Coordinates of C-alpha atoms and ligand atoms in Angstrom, one line a residue:
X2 CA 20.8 20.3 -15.4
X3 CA 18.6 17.3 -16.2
X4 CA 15.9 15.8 -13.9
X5 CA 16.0 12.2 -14.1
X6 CA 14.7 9.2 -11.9
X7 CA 17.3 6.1 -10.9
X8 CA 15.5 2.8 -10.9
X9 CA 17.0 -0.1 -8.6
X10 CA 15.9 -3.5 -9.1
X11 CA 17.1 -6.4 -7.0
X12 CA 16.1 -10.0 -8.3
X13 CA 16.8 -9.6 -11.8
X14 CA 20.4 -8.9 -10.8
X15 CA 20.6 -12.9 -10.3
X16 CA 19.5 -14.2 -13.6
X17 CA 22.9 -14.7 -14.7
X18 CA 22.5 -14.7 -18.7
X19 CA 18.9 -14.4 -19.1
X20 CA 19.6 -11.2 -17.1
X21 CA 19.3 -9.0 -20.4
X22 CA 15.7 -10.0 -21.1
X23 CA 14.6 -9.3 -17.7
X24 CA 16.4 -6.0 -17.9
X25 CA 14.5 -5.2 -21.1
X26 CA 11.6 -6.3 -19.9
X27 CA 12.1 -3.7 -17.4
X28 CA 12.5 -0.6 -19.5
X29 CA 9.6 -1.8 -21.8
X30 CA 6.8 -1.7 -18.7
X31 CA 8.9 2.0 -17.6
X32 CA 8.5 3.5 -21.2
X33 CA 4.9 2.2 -21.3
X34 CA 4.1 3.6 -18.2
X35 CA 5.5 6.9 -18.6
X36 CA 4.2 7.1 -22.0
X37 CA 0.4 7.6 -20.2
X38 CA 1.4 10.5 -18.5
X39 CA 2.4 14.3 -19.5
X40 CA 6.2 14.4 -20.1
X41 CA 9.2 13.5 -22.4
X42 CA 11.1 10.3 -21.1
X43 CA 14.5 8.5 -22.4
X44 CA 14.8 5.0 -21.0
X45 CA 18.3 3.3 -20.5
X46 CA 19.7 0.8 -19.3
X47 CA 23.4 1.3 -17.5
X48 CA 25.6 -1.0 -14.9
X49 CA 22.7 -2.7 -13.1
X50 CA 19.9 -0.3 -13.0
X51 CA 17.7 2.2 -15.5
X52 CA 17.5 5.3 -15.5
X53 CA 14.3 7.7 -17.0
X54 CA 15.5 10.9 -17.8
X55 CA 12.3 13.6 -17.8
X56 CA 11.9 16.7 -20.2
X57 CA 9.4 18.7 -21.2
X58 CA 6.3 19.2 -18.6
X59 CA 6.0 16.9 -16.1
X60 CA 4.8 16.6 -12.5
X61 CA 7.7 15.2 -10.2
X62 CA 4.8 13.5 -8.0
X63 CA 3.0 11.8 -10.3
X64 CA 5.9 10.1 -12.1
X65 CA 7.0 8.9 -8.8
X66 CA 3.8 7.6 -8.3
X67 CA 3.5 5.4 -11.7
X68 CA 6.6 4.2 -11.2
X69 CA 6.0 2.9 -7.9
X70 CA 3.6 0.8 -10.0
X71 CA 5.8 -1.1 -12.4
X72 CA 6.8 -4.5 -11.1
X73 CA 10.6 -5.1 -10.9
X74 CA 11.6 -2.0 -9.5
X75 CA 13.1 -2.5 -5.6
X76 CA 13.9 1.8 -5.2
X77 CA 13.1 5.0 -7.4
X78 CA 15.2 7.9 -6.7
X79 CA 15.0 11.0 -8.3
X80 CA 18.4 12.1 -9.6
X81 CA 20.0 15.3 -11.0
X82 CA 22.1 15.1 -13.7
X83 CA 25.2 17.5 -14.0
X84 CA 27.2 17.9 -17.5
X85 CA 29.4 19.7 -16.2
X86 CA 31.2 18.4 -13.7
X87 CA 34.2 19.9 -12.9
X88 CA 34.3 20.5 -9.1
X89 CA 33.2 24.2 -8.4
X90 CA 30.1 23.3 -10.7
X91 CA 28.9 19.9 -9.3
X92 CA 29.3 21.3 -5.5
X93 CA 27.0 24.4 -6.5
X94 CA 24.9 21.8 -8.7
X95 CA 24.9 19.3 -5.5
X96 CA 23.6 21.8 -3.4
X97 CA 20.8 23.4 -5.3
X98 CA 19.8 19.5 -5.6
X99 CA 19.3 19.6 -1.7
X100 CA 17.8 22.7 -1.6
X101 CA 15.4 21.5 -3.8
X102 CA 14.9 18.5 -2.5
X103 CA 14.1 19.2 0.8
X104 CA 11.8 22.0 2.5
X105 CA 13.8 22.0 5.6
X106 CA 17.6 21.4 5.5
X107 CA 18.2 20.1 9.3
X108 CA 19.1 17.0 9.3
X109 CA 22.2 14.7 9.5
X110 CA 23.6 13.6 6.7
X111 CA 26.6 11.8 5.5
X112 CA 27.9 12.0 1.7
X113 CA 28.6 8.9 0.0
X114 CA 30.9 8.8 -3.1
X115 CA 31.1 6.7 -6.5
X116 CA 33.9 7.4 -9.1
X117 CA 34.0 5.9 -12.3
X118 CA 35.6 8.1 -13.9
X119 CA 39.5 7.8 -12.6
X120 CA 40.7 10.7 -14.1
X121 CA 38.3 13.0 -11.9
X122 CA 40.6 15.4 -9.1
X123 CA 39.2 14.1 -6.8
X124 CA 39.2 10.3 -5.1
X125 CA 35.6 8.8 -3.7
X126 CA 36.9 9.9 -0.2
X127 CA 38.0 13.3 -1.0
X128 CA 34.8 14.1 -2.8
X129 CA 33.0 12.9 0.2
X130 CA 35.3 15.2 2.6
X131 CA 35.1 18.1 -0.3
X132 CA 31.2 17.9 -0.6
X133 CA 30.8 17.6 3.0
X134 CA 32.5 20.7 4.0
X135 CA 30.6 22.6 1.2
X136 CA 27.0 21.8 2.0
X137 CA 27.7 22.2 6.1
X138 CA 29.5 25.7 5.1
X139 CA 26.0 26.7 2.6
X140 CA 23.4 25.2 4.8
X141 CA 23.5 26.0 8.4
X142 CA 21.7 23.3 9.9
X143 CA 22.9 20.4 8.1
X144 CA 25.2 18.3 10.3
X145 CA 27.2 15.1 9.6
X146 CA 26.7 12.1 11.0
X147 CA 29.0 9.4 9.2
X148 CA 27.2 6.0 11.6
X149 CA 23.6 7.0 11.7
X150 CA 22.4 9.7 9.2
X151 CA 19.0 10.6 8.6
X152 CA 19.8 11.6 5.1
X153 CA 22.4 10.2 2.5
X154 CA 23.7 12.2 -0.5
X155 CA 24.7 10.0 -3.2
X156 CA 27.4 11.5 -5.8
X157 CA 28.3 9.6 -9.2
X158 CA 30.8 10.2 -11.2
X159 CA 31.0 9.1 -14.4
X160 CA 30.7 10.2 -18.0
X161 CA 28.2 12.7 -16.3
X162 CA 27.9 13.3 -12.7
X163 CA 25.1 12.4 -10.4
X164 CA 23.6 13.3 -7.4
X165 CA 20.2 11.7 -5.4
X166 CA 19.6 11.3 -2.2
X167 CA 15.6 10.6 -1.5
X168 CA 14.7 6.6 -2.1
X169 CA 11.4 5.7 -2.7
X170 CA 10.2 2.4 -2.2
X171 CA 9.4 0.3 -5.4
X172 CA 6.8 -2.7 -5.6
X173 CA 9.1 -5.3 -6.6
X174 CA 8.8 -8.5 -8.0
X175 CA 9.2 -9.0 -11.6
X176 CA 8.9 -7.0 -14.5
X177 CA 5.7 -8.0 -16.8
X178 CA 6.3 -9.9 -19.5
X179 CA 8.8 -12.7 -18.0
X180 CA 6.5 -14.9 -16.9
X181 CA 3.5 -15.7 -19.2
X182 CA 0.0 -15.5 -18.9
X183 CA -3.0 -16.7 -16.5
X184 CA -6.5 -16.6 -16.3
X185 CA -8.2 -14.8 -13.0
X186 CA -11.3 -15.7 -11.9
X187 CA -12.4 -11.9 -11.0
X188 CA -15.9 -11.4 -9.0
X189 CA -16.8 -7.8 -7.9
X190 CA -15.3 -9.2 -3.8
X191 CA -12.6 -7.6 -2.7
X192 CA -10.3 -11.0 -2.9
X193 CA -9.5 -12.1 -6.2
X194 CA -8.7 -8.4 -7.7
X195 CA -5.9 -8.8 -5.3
X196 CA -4.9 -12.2 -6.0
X197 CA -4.7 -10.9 -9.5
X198 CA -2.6 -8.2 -8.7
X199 CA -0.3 -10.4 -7.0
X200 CA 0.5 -12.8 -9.3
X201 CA 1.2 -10.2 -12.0
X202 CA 3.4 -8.6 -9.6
X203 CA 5.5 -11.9 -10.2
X204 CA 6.0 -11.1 -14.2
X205 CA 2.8 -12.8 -14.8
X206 CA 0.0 -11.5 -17.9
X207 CA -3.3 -11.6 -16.9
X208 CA -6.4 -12.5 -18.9
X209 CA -9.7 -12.5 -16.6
X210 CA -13.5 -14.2 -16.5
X211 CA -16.3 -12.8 -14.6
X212 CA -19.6 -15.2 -14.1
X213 CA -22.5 -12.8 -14.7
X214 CA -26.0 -14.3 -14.2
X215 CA -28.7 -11.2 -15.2
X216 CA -31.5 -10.8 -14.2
X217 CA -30.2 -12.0 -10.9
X218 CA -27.2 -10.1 -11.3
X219 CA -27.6 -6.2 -12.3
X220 CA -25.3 -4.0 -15.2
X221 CA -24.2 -2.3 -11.9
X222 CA -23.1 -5.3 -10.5
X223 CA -20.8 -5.9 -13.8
X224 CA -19.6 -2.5 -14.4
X225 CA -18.1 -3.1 -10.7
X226 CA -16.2 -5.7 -11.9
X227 CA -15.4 -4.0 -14.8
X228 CA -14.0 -0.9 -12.3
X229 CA -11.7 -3.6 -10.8
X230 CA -10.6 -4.9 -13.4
X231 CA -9.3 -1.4 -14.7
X232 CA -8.1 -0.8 -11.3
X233 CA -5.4 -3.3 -11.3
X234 CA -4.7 -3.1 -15.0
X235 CA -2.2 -0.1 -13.6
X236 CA 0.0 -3.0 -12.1
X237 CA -1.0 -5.6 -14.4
X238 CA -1.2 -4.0 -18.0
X239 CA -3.6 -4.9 -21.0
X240 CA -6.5 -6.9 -19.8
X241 CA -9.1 -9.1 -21.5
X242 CA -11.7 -9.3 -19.5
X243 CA -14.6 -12.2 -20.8
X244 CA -17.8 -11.6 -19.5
X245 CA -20.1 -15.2 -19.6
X246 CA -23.6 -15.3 -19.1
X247 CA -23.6 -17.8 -16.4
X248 CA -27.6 -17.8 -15.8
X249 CA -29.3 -20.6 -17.4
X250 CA -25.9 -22.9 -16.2
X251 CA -26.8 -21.8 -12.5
X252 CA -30.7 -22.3 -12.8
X253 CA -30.0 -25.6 -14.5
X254 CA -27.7 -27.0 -11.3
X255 CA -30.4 -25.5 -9.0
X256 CA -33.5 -27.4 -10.4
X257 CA -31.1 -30.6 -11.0
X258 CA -28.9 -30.8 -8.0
X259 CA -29.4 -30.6 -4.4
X260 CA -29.0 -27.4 -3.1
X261 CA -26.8 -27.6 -0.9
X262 CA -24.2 -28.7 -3.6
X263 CA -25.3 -25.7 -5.8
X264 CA -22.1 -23.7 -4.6
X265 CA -19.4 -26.2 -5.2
X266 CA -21.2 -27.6 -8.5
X267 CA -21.5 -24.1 -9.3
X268 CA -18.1 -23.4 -8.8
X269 CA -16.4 -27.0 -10.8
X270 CA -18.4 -25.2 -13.7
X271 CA -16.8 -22.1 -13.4
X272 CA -13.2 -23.5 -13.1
X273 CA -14.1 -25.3 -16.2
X274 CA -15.3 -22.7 -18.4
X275 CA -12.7 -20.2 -17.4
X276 CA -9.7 -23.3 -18.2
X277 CA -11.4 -23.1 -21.6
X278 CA -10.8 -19.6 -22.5
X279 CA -7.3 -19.7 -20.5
X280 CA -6.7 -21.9 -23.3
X281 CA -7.9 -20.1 -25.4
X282 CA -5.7 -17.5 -24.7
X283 CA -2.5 -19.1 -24.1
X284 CA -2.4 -18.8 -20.0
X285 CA -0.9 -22.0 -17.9
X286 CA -2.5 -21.6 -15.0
X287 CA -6.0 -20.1 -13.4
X288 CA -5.7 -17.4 -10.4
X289 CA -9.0 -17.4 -8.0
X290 CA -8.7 -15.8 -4.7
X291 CA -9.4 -18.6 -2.4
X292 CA -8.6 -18.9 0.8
X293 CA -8.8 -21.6 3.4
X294 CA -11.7 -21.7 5.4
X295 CA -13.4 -18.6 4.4
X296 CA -16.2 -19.9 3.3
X297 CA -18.1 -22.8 2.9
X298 CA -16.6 -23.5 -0.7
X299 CA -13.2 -22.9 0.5
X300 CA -13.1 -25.6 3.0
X301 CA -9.7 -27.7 1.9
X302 CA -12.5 -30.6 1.0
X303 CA -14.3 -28.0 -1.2
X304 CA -11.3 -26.8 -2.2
X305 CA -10.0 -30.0 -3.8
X306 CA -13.4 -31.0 -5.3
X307 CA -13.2 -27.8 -7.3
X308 CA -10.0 -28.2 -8.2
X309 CA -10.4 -32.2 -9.4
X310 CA -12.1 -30.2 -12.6
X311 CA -9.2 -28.2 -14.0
X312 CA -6.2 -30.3 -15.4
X313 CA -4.5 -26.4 -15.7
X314 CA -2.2 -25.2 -12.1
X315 CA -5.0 -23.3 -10.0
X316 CA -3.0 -20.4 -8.3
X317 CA -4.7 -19.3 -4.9
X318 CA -2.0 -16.4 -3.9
X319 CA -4.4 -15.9 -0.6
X320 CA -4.9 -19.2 0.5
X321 CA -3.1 -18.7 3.3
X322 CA -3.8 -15.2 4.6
X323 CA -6.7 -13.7 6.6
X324 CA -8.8 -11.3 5.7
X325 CA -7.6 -8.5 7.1
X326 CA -4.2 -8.8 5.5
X327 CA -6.1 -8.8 2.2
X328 CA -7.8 -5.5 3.4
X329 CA -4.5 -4.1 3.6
X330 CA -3.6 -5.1 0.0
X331 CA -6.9 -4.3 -1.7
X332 CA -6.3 -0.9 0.4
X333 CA -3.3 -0.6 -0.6
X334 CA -3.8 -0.9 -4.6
X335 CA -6.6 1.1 -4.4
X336 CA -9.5 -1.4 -5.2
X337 CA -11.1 -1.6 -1.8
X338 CA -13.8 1.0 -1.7
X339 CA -15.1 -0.4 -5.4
X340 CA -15.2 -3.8 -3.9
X341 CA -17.3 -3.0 -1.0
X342 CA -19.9 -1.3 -3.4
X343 CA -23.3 -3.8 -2.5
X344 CA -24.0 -5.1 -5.7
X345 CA -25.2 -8.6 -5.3
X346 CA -22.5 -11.5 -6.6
X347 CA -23.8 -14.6 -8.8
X348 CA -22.9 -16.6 -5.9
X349 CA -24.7 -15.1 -3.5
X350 CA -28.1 -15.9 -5.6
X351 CA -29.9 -19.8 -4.3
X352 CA -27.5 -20.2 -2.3
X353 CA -28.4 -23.0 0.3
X354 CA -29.0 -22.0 4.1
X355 CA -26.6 -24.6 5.1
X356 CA -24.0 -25.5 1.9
X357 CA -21.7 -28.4 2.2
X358 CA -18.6 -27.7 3.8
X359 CA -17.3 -31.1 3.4
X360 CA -18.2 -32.0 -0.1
X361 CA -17.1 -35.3 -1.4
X362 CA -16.0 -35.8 -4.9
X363 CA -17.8 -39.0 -5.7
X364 CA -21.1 -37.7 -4.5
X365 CA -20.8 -34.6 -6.4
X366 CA -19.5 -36.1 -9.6
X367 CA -23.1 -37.9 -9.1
X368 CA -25.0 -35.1 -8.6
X369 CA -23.6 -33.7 -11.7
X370 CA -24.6 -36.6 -13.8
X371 CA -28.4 -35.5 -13.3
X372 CA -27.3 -32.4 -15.6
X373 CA -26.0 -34.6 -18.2
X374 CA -28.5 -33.5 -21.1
X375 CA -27.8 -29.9 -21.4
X376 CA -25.2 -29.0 -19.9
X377 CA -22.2 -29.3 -22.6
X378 CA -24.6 -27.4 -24.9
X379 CA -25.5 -24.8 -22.6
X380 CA -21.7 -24.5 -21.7
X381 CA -20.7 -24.3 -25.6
X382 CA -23.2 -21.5 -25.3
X383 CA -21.8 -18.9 -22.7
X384 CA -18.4 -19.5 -24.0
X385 CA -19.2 -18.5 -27.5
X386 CA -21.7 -16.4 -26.3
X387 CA -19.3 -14.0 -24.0
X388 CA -18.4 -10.8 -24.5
X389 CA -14.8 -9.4 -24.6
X390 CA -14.2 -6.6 -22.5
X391 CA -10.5 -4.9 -23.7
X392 CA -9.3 -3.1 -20.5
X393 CA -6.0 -1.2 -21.6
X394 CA -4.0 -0.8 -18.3
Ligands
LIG401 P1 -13.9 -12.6 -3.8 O1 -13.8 -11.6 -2.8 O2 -12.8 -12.7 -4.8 O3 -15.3 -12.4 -4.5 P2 -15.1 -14.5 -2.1 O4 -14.5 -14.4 -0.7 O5 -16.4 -13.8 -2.3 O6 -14.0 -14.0 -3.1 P3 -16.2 -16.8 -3.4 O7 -17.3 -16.1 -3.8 O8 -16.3 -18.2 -2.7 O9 -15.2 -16.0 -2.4 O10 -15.2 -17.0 -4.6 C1 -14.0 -17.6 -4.6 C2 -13.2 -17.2 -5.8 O11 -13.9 -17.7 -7.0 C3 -13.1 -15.8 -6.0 O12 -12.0 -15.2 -5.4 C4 -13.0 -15.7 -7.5 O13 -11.6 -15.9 -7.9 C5 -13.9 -16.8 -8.0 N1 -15.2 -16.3 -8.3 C6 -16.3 -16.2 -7.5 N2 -17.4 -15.7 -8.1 C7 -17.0 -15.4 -9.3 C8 -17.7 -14.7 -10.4 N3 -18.9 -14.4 -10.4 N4 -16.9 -14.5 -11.5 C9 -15.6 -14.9 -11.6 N5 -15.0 -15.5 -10.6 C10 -15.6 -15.7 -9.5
LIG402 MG1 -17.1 -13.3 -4.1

């Protein structure tokens, strides 16, 4: 008998003939991930869904949990294969499955039947009946209930024969890979991490800048970011991370500007220097992890003065949720506790007592003209001056 894990997808099911690529797509990010952890795994692709099969050494647990981490899978059910299927062996084979499966065999199940193979004795109903009687007759506090089980036993029969019953919830989305690449705008908070996250989950690459201004802003403070950034590389693959030294820019605005612009100035500058090395790197869009009205520079007024800068899509996956709900996410990937770490953020540094919230364009765009001597240079500067940080997911 082989251990093996069924993988159900959903949305890729509707590509009509681009379908292939997606499904490919698919068993690339599944071989990838599996290839990081103990184990020997064959990827195929059959009838609408993959399926691993495992060898060697390998902890039932932990595959379970990678592959709840590859975009594109809906379901993950662990599955036994049976060579041999002629009846007397796949019942036995069916029920050591369950026993196995399951500490306690009390519940109510029903058996569910699929029959490819039309030669098989038995029809889908009569296997159902068939393995029905036999696991109620081995296990004495099974029972059936065929409207509301607690527990369905799935039996395939094709070339092979199949049986899985346990479904584990998959992240969804799209598989890596099918949707290009954007540029993320990651500071050590605990929001944009997971707006990265949730644009890869959509098939989307991800490149990512951090604004670093030492002194003001400690190694500690950077290797947080740094954390994070290898944190969601588990959903979102191969990062470069490009790390700009943003200090002379930000002590420029401060002793040009008024400092109540500082922030929003601040941030035009960094939409603009992170659009160059999206293009640079062949992204189509920026990903920040803005949302309305939670602070003074994401005000919708502040929000569209940044965004007059960037001629590149600006994707704001949060922009409408509140806090809390991002909590849940950043709790739920794993990236919370790092974010909370107290390491002081470039933006927190001069910032004004009382920032505009209601910044308009035309005032700012003035403002801005007071830095017109050194700023292009000094930009030119921490872009070539950056360093590349290779996370490998
Ligand atoms: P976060 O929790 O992501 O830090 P925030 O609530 O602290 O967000 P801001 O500090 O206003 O909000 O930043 C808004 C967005 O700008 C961030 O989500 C991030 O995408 C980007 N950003 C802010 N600071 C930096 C930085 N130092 N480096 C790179 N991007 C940054
Ligand atoms: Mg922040």
């Amino acid at each position: 008998m082989v251990q093996g894990f069924l993988l159900k997808y959903a949305e890729i099911g509707i590509k009509g003939k681009n379908r292939y690529k997606f499904e490919n797509a698919l068993c690339e990010q599944v071989k990838i991930k599996l290839s990081k952890i103990d184990g020997d795994y064959t990827v195929v692709r059959e009838q609408g869904r993959i399926y691993a099969e495992a060898s060697g050494s390998f902890d039932f647990d932990e595959v379970v949990e990678e592959l709840k981490k590859v975009a594109g899978i809906t379901a993950i059910s662990p599955v036994e294969v049976i060579e041999d299927k002629s009846w007397d062996n796949l019942k036995k084979a069916a029920g050591d499955f369950i026993e196995k499966q399951y500490d306690k065999t009390d519940f109510s199940f029903k058996v569910k039947a699929k029959r490819s193979d039309k030669h098989y004795i038995y029809t889908s109903p009569e296997v159902c009946i068939e393995m029905g009687a036999y696991l109620l007759g081995r296990f004495g506090g099974l029972k059936v209930d065929v409207h509301n089980p607690d527990v369905y036993i799935w039996i395939e029969i094709r070339d092979k024969a199949y049986v899985y019953s346990k479904v584990y919830q998959g992240l969804g989305g799209m598989p890596l890979g099918t949707a290009g690449k954007a540029m993320l705008l990651l500071s050590g908070g605990i929001d944009s991490p997971v707006a990265g996250y949730m644009v890869s989950r959509r098939g989307v690459n991800i490149d990512a800048v951090y604004f670093h201004a030492p002194p003001y802003t400690s190694e500690r403070a950077k290797q947080k970011v740094v954390d994070l950034a290898e944190l969601i590389s588990q959903y979102t693959g191969k990062i470069n991370l490009y790390v700009v030294n943003f200090t002379d820019i930000q002590m420029y605005i401060y002793e040009q500007c008024p400092h109540e612009e500082l922030t929003i100035i601040m941030r035009r500058y960094m939409m603009r220097i992170a659009e160059e090395f999206a293009v640079n790197n062949n992204c189509m869009g920026l990903i920040t992890g803005e949302s309305i009205g939670q602070v003074a520079s994401q005000t919708m007024q502040s929000l569209a003065v940044t965004n007059e800068v960037c001629t590149m899509p600006v994707y704001r996956p949060l922009i409408a949720f509140d806090k809390q709900d991002i909590v849940n996410i950043a709790e739920k990937i794993g990236t919370f506790e790092t974010s909370i770490q107290p390491y002081e953020d470039c933006c927190t540094i001069f910032v004004a007592k009382h920032p505009v919230t209601k910044p308009v364009a035309e005032v700012i765009r003035k403002s801005e003209k007071k830095l017109e001597e050194k700023i292009d240079e000094m930009v030119r500067e921490a872009v070539n001056t950056a360093e590349k940080i290779e996370i490998d997911g």
